[in-house]
mmCIF file of C-alpha atoms and ligand atoms in Angstrom:
data_model
loop_
_atom_site.group_PDB
_atom_site.id
_atom_site.type_symbol
_atom_site.label_atom_id
_atom_site.label_comp_id
_atom_site.label_asym_id
_atom_site.label_seq_id
_atom_site.Cartn_x
_atom_site.Cartn_y
_atom_site.Cartn_z
ATOM 1 C CA MET A 2 8.436 -12.341 -0.632
ATOM 2 C CA THR A 3 5.065 -10.699 -1.533
ATOM 3 C CA GLN A 4 5.421 -6.324 -2.115
ATOM 4 C CA SER A 5 2.760 -6.213 0.140
ATOM 5 C CA THR A 6 5.600 -7.073 3.023
ATOM 6 C CA GLN A 7 8.258 -6.098 1.652
ATOM 7 C CA ASN A 8 6.863 -2.362 1.799
ATOM 8 C CA GLU A 9 6.291 -2.921 5.088
ATOM 9 C CA PHE A 10 7.666 -0.765 8.177
ATOM 10 C CA ARG A 11 7.393 -2.846 11.221
ATOM 11 C CA VAL A 12 8.947 -2.158 14.910
ATOM 12 C CA LYS A 13 9.134 -5.148 17.373
ATOM 13 C CA PHE A 14 10.590 -5.267 21.210
ATOM 14 C CA TRP A 15 13.015 -7.700 22.192
ATOM 15 C CA GLY A 16 14.152 -5.879 25.470
ATOM 16 C CA THR A 17 13.521 -3.016 26.795
ATOM 17 C CA ARG A 18 15.329 -2.954 30.147
ATOM 18 C CA GLY A 19 17.658 -0.889 30.819
ATOM 19 C CA SER A 20 20.803 -1.358 33.060
ATOM 20 C CA LEU A 21 20.551 -5.103 33.457
ATOM 21 C CA ALA A 22 18.796 -7.877 32.971
ATOM 22 C CA THR A 23 15.964 -8.466 35.829
ATOM 23 C CA PRO A 24 14.019 -11.694 35.168
ATOM 24 C CA ASP A 25 11.437 -10.883 38.117
ATOM 25 C CA LYS A 26 7.846 -11.283 38.936
ATOM 26 C CA GLN A 27 7.117 -8.179 39.397
ATOM 27 C CA CYS A 28 8.340 -6.730 35.352
ATOM 28 C CA GLY A 29 6.987 -9.408 33.547
ATOM 29 C CA LYS A 30 4.788 -8.419 31.811
ATOM 30 C CA ALA A 31 7.227 -5.475 30.450
ATOM 31 C CA GLY A 32 10.002 -8.067 30.222
ATOM 32 C CA GLY A 33 12.827 -8.323 31.771
ATOM 33 C CA ASN A 34 15.645 -9.020 28.659
ATOM 34 C CA THR A 35 17.577 -5.542 28.656
ATOM 35 C CA ILE A 36 17.507 -3.494 25.421
ATOM 36 C CA CYS A 37 17.020 -4.772 21.758
ATOM 37 C CA VAL A 38 14.869 -3.822 18.618
ATOM 38 C CA GLU A 39 14.007 -5.704 15.869
ATOM 39 C CA VAL A 40 13.079 -3.124 12.436
ATOM 40 C CA GLU A 41 11.940 -4.925 9.165
ATOM 41 C CA CYS A 42 11.263 -2.680 6.298
ATOM 42 C CA GLY A 43 11.994 -2.993 2.449
ATOM 43 C CA GLY A 44 13.240 -6.698 3.030
ATOM 44 C CA HIS A 45 15.661 -6.263 5.491
ATOM 45 C CA ALA A 46 16.374 -6.848 9.012
ATOM 46 C CA ILE A 47 17.838 -3.657 11.348
ATOM 47 C CA ILE A 48 18.516 -4.299 14.747
ATOM 48 C CA CYS A 49 19.133 -1.768 17.103
ATOM 49 C CA ASP A 50 21.112 -2.952 19.920
ATOM 50 C CA ALA A 51 22.230 -6.057 21.275
ATOM 51 C CA GLY A 52 21.357 -6.964 24.592
ATOM 52 C CA THR A 53 20.093 -9.608 26.321
ATOM 53 C CA GLY A 54 16.669 -9.703 23.923
ATOM 54 C CA ILE A 55 18.695 -10.441 20.634
ATOM 55 C CA ARG A 56 19.287 -14.375 21.697
ATOM 56 C CA ARG A 57 15.513 -14.572 21.206
ATOM 57 C CA LEU A 58 15.337 -12.438 18.295
ATOM 58 C CA GLY A 59 18.314 -14.651 16.609
ATOM 59 C CA ASP A 60 16.525 -18.011 16.960
ATOM 60 C CA LYS A 61 13.694 -16.457 15.648
ATOM 61 C CA ILE A 62 16.076 -15.103 12.645
ATOM 62 C CA LEU A 63 17.487 -18.920 12.107
ATOM 63 C CA SER A 64 14.238 -20.213 11.765
ATOM 64 C CA GLU A 65 12.081 -17.600 9.559
ATOM 65 C CA LYS A 66 15.477 -18.597 7.080
ATOM 66 C CA LYS A 67 14.290 -15.298 5.611
ATOM 67 C CA HIS A 68 17.058 -12.419 6.386
ATOM 68 C CA TYR A 69 20.848 -13.247 5.298
ATOM 69 C CA SER A 70 21.695 -9.839 5.580
ATOM 70 C CA ILE A 71 21.098 -8.043 8.614
ATOM 71 C CA ASN A 72 22.359 -4.608 9.979
ATOM 72 C CA LEU A 73 23.204 -3.937 13.696
ATOM 73 C CA LEU A 74 23.329 -0.611 14.682
ATOM 74 C CA LEU A 75 24.653 0.077 18.149
ATOM 75 C CA SER A 76 23.653 3.178 20.196
ATOM 76 C CA HIS A 77 26.775 2.419 23.080
ATOM 77 C CA ALA A 78 29.044 -0.166 23.619
ATOM 78 C CA HIS A 79 27.446 -0.269 28.498
ATOM 79 C CA TYR A 80 26.674 -4.396 28.808
ATOM 80 C CA ASP A 81 22.878 -3.952 29.199
ATOM 81 C CA HIS A 82 23.257 -2.834 25.329
ATOM 82 C CA VAL A 83 26.522 -5.668 23.976
ATOM 83 C CA GLU A 84 26.033 -8.485 26.020
ATOM 84 C CA GLY A 85 23.911 -10.456 23.841
ATOM 85 C CA ILE A 86 26.127 -10.719 20.782
ATOM 86 C CA PRO A 87 27.947 -13.641 21.757
ATOM 87 C CA PHE A 88 24.333 -15.242 21.822
ATOM 88 C CA PHE A 89 23.064 -13.883 19.093
ATOM 89 C CA GLY A 90 22.748 -17.025 17.089
ATOM 90 C CA PRO A 91 23.364 -16.049 12.693
ATOM 91 C CA MET A 92 26.566 -14.828 14.305
ATOM 92 C CA PHE A 93 27.498 -18.513 13.548
ATOM 93 C CA SER A 94 26.326 -18.789 10.523
ATOM 94 C CA ARG A 95 28.503 -18.440 7.050
ATOM 95 C CA ASP A 96 24.702 -18.286 5.359
ATOM 96 C CA TYR A 97 25.037 -14.674 7.098
ATOM 97 C CA THR A 98 25.979 -11.332 6.169
ATOM 98 C CA ILE A 99 26.059 -9.259 9.701
ATOM 99 C CA GLU A 100 27.233 -5.162 9.520
ATOM 100 C CA ILE A 101 27.989 -3.851 12.972
ATOM 101 C CA TRP A 102 27.953 -0.394 13.338
ATOM 102 C CA CYS A 103 28.662 2.136 16.239
ATOM 103 C CA GLY A 104 29.264 6.105 16.869
ATOM 104 C CA LYS A 105 33.104 7.015 18.154
ATOM 105 C CA LEU A 106 33.126 5.671 21.820
ATOM 106 C CA ASP A 107 35.205 6.924 24.719
ATOM 107 C CA GLY A 108 38.115 4.579 25.519
ATOM 108 C CA SER A 109 37.417 2.562 22.059
ATOM 109 C CA ALA A 110 39.200 2.903 18.491
ATOM 110 C CA ASN A 111 36.769 1.243 16.543
ATOM 111 C CA THR A 112 33.938 -1.027 16.710
ATOM 112 C CA PHE A 113 35.924 -4.212 16.530
ATOM 113 C CA ASP A 114 37.489 -2.958 19.386
ATOM 114 C CA ILE A 115 34.494 -2.725 21.132
ATOM 115 C CA VAL A 116 33.524 -6.525 20.753
ATOM 116 C CA SER A 117 36.323 -7.766 20.987
ATOM 117 C CA GLY A 118 36.737 -5.786 24.433
ATOM 118 C CA PHE A 119 34.123 -7.565 25.929
ATOM 119 C CA MET A 120 34.770 -10.432 24.740
ATOM 120 C CA ARG A 121 38.295 -11.726 26.020
ATOM 121 C CA ARG A 122 39.281 -13.342 29.253
ATOM 122 C CA PRO A 123 39.090 -12.863 31.999
ATOM 123 C CA TYR A 124 35.467 -11.496 30.956
ATOM 124 C CA PHE A 125 34.368 -14.230 28.241
ATOM 125 C CA PRO A 126 36.153 -17.428 27.617
ATOM 126 C CA VAL A 127 36.304 -17.213 23.965
ATOM 127 C CA GLY A 128 36.470 -13.631 21.468
ATOM 128 C CA PRO A 129 34.622 -12.859 18.000
ATOM 129 C CA GLU A 130 36.830 -15.177 16.326
ATOM 130 C CA VAL A 131 34.852 -18.041 16.892
ATOM 131 C CA PHE A 132 32.264 -16.061 14.965
ATOM 132 C CA THR A 133 31.300 -17.528 11.770
ATOM 133 C CA ALA A 134 29.239 -15.158 9.443
ATOM 134 C CA ASN A 135 30.684 -12.578 7.079
ATOM 135 C CA SER A 136 30.346 -9.388 9.621
ATOM 136 C CA SER A 137 32.341 -6.336 9.712
ATOM 137 C CA PHE A 138 31.979 -3.341 11.712
ATOM 138 C CA HIS A 139 31.724 0.234 10.790
ATOM 139 C CA GLU A 140 32.324 3.107 12.684
ATOM 140 C CA ILE A 141 30.157 6.126 12.392
ATOM 141 C CA VAL A 142 31.098 9.917 12.638
ATOM 142 C CA GLU A 143 29.235 12.632 14.001
ATOM 143 C CA LEU A 144 25.857 13.641 12.639
ATOM 144 C CA GLN A 145 26.788 10.894 9.711
ATOM 145 C CA SER A 146 24.212 9.521 7.183
ATOM 146 C CA PHE A 147 23.785 5.768 5.513
ATOM 147 C CA ASP A 148 22.128 3.818 3.385
ATOM 148 C CA ILE A 149 21.230 0.441 4.134
ATOM 149 C CA SER A 150 19.702 -0.293 1.246
ATOM 150 C CA PRO A 151 18.310 2.364 -2.075
ATOM 151 C CA GLU A 152 15.661 2.585 -0.060
ATOM 152 C CA ILE A 153 16.564 2.598 3.792
ATOM 153 C CA HIS A 154 18.416 5.684 4.672
ATOM 154 C CA VAL A 155 19.800 6.144 8.729
ATOM 155 C CA LYS A 156 20.402 9.981 10.373
ATOM 156 C CA THR A 157 22.362 10.094 13.399
ATOM 157 C CA ILE A 158 23.492 12.021 16.231
ATOM 158 C CA PRO A 159 25.136 12.147 19.661
ATOM 159 C CA LEU A 160 23.617 11.697 22.812
ATOM 160 C CA ILE A 161 23.976 13.519 25.828
ATOM 161 C CA HIS A 162 25.971 9.294 28.038
ATOM 162 C CA PRO A 163 28.792 8.750 29.761
ATOM 163 C CA GLY A 164 31.044 8.201 27.239
ATOM 164 C CA GLY A 165 28.889 8.856 24.097
ATOM 165 C CA ALA A 166 26.317 7.226 22.474
ATOM 166 C CA THR A 167 24.211 7.637 18.735
ATOM 167 C CA ALA A 168 20.406 7.928 18.021
ATOM 168 C CA TYR A 169 19.688 6.744 15.045
ATOM 169 C CA ARG A 170 16.677 7.613 12.424
ATOM 170 C CA ILE A 171 15.477 5.109 9.904
ATOM 171 C CA GLU A 172 13.290 6.087 7.591
ATOM 172 C CA PHE A 173 11.549 3.613 4.887
ATOM 173 C CA ASN A 174 8.919 4.384 2.236
ATOM 174 C CA ASP A 175 7.846 8.094 4.136
ATOM 175 C CA LYS A 176 8.080 6.722 7.237
ATOM 176 C CA SER A 177 9.815 7.093 9.862
ATOM 177 C CA PHE A 178 11.387 5.409 13.115
ATOM 178 C CA ALA A 179 13.600 7.592 15.857
ATOM 179 C CA TYR A 180 15.707 5.745 18.304
ATOM 180 C CA VAL A 181 16.790 7.501 20.762
ATOM 181 C CA THR A 182 18.226 5.870 24.148
ATOM 182 C CA ASP A 183 20.594 6.151 26.131
ATOM 183 C CA THR A 184 20.670 10.205 27.007
ATOM 184 C CA GLU A 185 20.350 12.760 29.744
ATOM 185 C CA HIS A 186 18.155 16.184 29.761
ATOM 186 C CA LEU A 187 18.738 19.190 32.055
ATOM 187 C CA PRO A 188 15.756 19.718 33.986
ATOM 188 C CA GLY A 189 13.813 22.553 32.014
ATOM 189 C CA GLU A 190 16.475 22.623 29.040
ATOM 190 C CA THR A 191 15.211 21.141 25.762
ATOM 191 C CA ASN A 192 17.750 19.297 24.266
ATOM 192 C CA GLN A 193 16.815 21.021 20.362
ATOM 193 C CA GLN A 194 19.235 18.543 18.607
ATOM 194 C CA ILE A 195 17.457 15.553 19.288
ATOM 195 C CA GLU A 196 13.654 17.361 19.062
ATOM 196 C CA ASP A 197 14.637 18.312 15.472
ATOM 197 C CA PHE A 198 16.087 15.154 14.826
ATOM 198 C CA ILE A 199 12.507 13.067 16.272
ATOM 199 C CA GLN A 200 10.577 16.058 13.914
ATOM 200 C CA GLY A 201 7.255 14.517 12.512
ATOM 201 C CA ALA A 202 8.271 10.945 13.047
ATOM 202 C CA ASP A 203 6.038 8.400 12.441
ATOM 203 C CA LEU A 204 7.554 6.583 16.025
ATOM 204 C CA PHE A 205 9.616 7.746 18.682
ATOM 205 C CA VAL A 206 11.320 5.609 21.042
ATOM 206 C CA TYR A 207 12.890 7.147 24.398
ATOM 207 C CA ASP A 208 15.350 6.647 26.938
ATOM 208 C CA ALA A 209 12.332 7.205 30.167
ATOM 209 C CA SER A 210 14.974 5.500 32.612
ATOM 210 C CA LEU A 211 13.336 7.878 35.283
ATOM 211 C CA THR A 212 10.447 10.060 36.014
ATOM 212 C CA ASP A 213 10.678 13.801 36.574
ATOM 213 C CA ASP A 214 10.805 13.615 40.274
ATOM 214 C CA GLU A 215 13.712 10.631 39.928
ATOM 215 C CA LEU A 216 16.008 12.675 38.332
ATOM 216 C CA PRO A 217 17.746 15.220 40.046
ATOM 217 C CA GLN A 218 19.110 11.962 42.303
ATOM 218 C CA PHE A 219 20.596 10.818 38.908
ATOM 219 C CA GLU A 220 22.330 13.452 37.844
ATOM 220 C CA THR A 221 25.001 12.883 35.558
ATOM 221 C CA PHE A 222 23.784 8.648 35.137
ATOM 222 C CA GLY A 223 23.059 9.486 31.735
ATOM 223 C CA HIS A 224 19.291 8.895 31.539
ATOM 224 C CA SER A 225 16.248 11.149 31.049
ATOM 225 C CA THR A 226 12.572 11.069 31.847
ATOM 226 C CA TRP A 227 9.851 9.440 30.652
ATOM 227 C CA GLN A 228 7.519 13.111 30.919
ATOM 228 C CA GLU A 229 10.152 14.460 29.011
ATOM 229 C CA GLY A 230 10.098 12.167 25.604
ATOM 230 C CA LEU A 231 6.383 13.248 26.252
ATOM 231 C CA ARG A 232 6.865 16.607 26.002
ATOM 232 C CA MET A 233 9.355 16.491 22.926
ATOM 233 C CA ALA A 234 6.784 13.958 21.236
ATOM 234 C CA LYS A 235 4.014 16.378 21.157
ATOM 235 C CA ARG A 236 6.549 19.349 20.489
ATOM 236 C CA ALA A 237 7.859 17.457 17.242
ATOM 237 C CA ASN A 238 4.498 16.385 16.645
ATOM 238 C CA VAL A 239 5.501 12.243 16.650
ATOM 239 C CA LYS A 240 2.754 10.114 16.006
ATOM 240 C CA ARG A 241 3.316 7.341 18.490
ATOM 241 C CA TYR A 242 6.473 7.736 21.106
ATOM 242 C CA PHE A 243 7.132 4.716 23.703
ATOM 243 C CA ALA A 244 8.732 5.245 26.809
ATOM 244 C CA PHE A 245 11.747 2.456 27.088
ATOM 245 C CA HIS A 246 15.258 1.429 29.012
ATOM 246 C CA HIS A 247 12.913 0.588 31.815
ATOM 247 C CA MET A 248 15.313 0.974 35.129
ATOM 248 C CA PRO A 249 15.240 -2.557 36.158
ATOM 249 C CA PHE A 250 13.157 -1.373 39.521
ATOM 250 C CA ARG A 251 10.546 -0.406 37.618
ATOM 251 C CA SER A 252 7.581 -2.554 37.852
ATOM 252 C CA ASP A 253 4.784 -3.485 35.834
ATOM 253 C CA ASP A 254 2.207 -1.261 37.760
ATOM 254 C CA GLU A 255 4.441 1.992 37.522
ATOM 255 C CA LEU A 256 4.561 1.070 33.683
ATOM 256 C CA ASP A 257 0.707 0.789 33.244
ATOM 257 C CA GLN A 258 0.476 3.798 35.101
ATOM 258 C CA ILE A 259 2.798 5.751 32.977
ATOM 259 C CA GLU A 260 1.125 4.835 29.947
ATOM 260 C CA LEU A 261 -2.501 5.583 31.264
ATOM 261 C CA GLU A 262 -0.519 9.428 31.405
ATOM 262 C CA ILE A 263 1.622 8.825 28.241
ATOM 263 C CA SER A 264 -2.320 7.823 26.097
ATOM 264 C CA LYS A 265 -4.093 10.322 27.578
ATOM 265 C CA GLU A 266 -2.142 13.096 25.535
ATOM 266 C CA LEU A 267 -1.158 11.050 23.079
ATOM 267 C CA PRO A 268 -2.920 8.660 22.048
ATOM 268 C CA GLY A 269 -1.572 5.362 20.796
ATOM 269 C CA SER A 270 1.333 5.469 23.125
ATOM 270 C CA GLY A 271 2.616 4.252 25.341
ATOM 271 C CA VAL A 272 5.607 1.910 27.148
ATOM 272 C CA ALA A 273 7.749 -0.385 25.311
ATOM 273 C CA ARG A 274 7.050 -4.139 26.926
ATOM 274 C CA GLU A 275 8.970 -7.041 25.207
ATOM 275 C CA ASN A 276 7.147 -8.791 22.348
ATOM 276 C CA GLY A 277 5.364 -5.403 21.622
ATOM 277 C CA SER A 278 5.362 -5.059 17.555
ATOM 278 C CA ILE A 279 4.375 -1.967 15.767
ATOM 279 C CA LEU A 280 3.419 -1.297 12.252
ATOM 280 C CA LEU A 281 4.367 2.150 10.871
HETATM 281 ZN ZN1 LIG B 732 21.474 1.499 28.841
HETATM 282 ZN ZN1 LIG B 733 24.135 3.529 28.623
#
């Protein structure tokens, strides 16, 4: 690997759909796979969430034979964020070391519990004992920071979501990526903790499941709006903001319109689409 590749900080979307995989024609441009984001920096592979998008990412990792140490950061355990774990190819290879991280969630004692909890009958035919990778499971306590390498630092905050969720800020080489999904905001009220957390980020990806108009009818669902993401991004001097976690009913046409509005106010920003790749 060249020195320049080592210093690169790249983020790629493998799944941007929230709630449920949506292989519908009118969603083809943004993609129908559920939540999965790949981060490459300092020669490391970091994955944020393991929705259905992680299947193709696993194929890529296996074919590239580049990253044998993988950190998977789970925001929480709703199906759209974990359902791809049993289909992630590197989990079935002894060549890989895979560290799986998650914050404390209601109803689960630890991160292994979270994975074994849905990989069991009658929901799934086999349990995590089928994995052959050298995998380990880590719990994140509230507001914990940790290092993936001496150069890669990760900060966390808890989010407002049914059962709990965790946001991650990955810092490398004086650049930062803030990954903030799933979370709800109260109309007209700033979540100051998130705004402080994303301060000056080079890239901010946010739960923009809804629009401000739709929010009242989805109260307590635990989601936010693309407008709220944009307001926070501007106040926090974020360089680029991408609306993410698109609802299954959100069409490509609507997303194009949302992107137009976002990019008018924050050039270089927009909506997250599958296969979209951003160099920080
Ligand atoms: Zn979700
Ligand atoms: Zn959720």
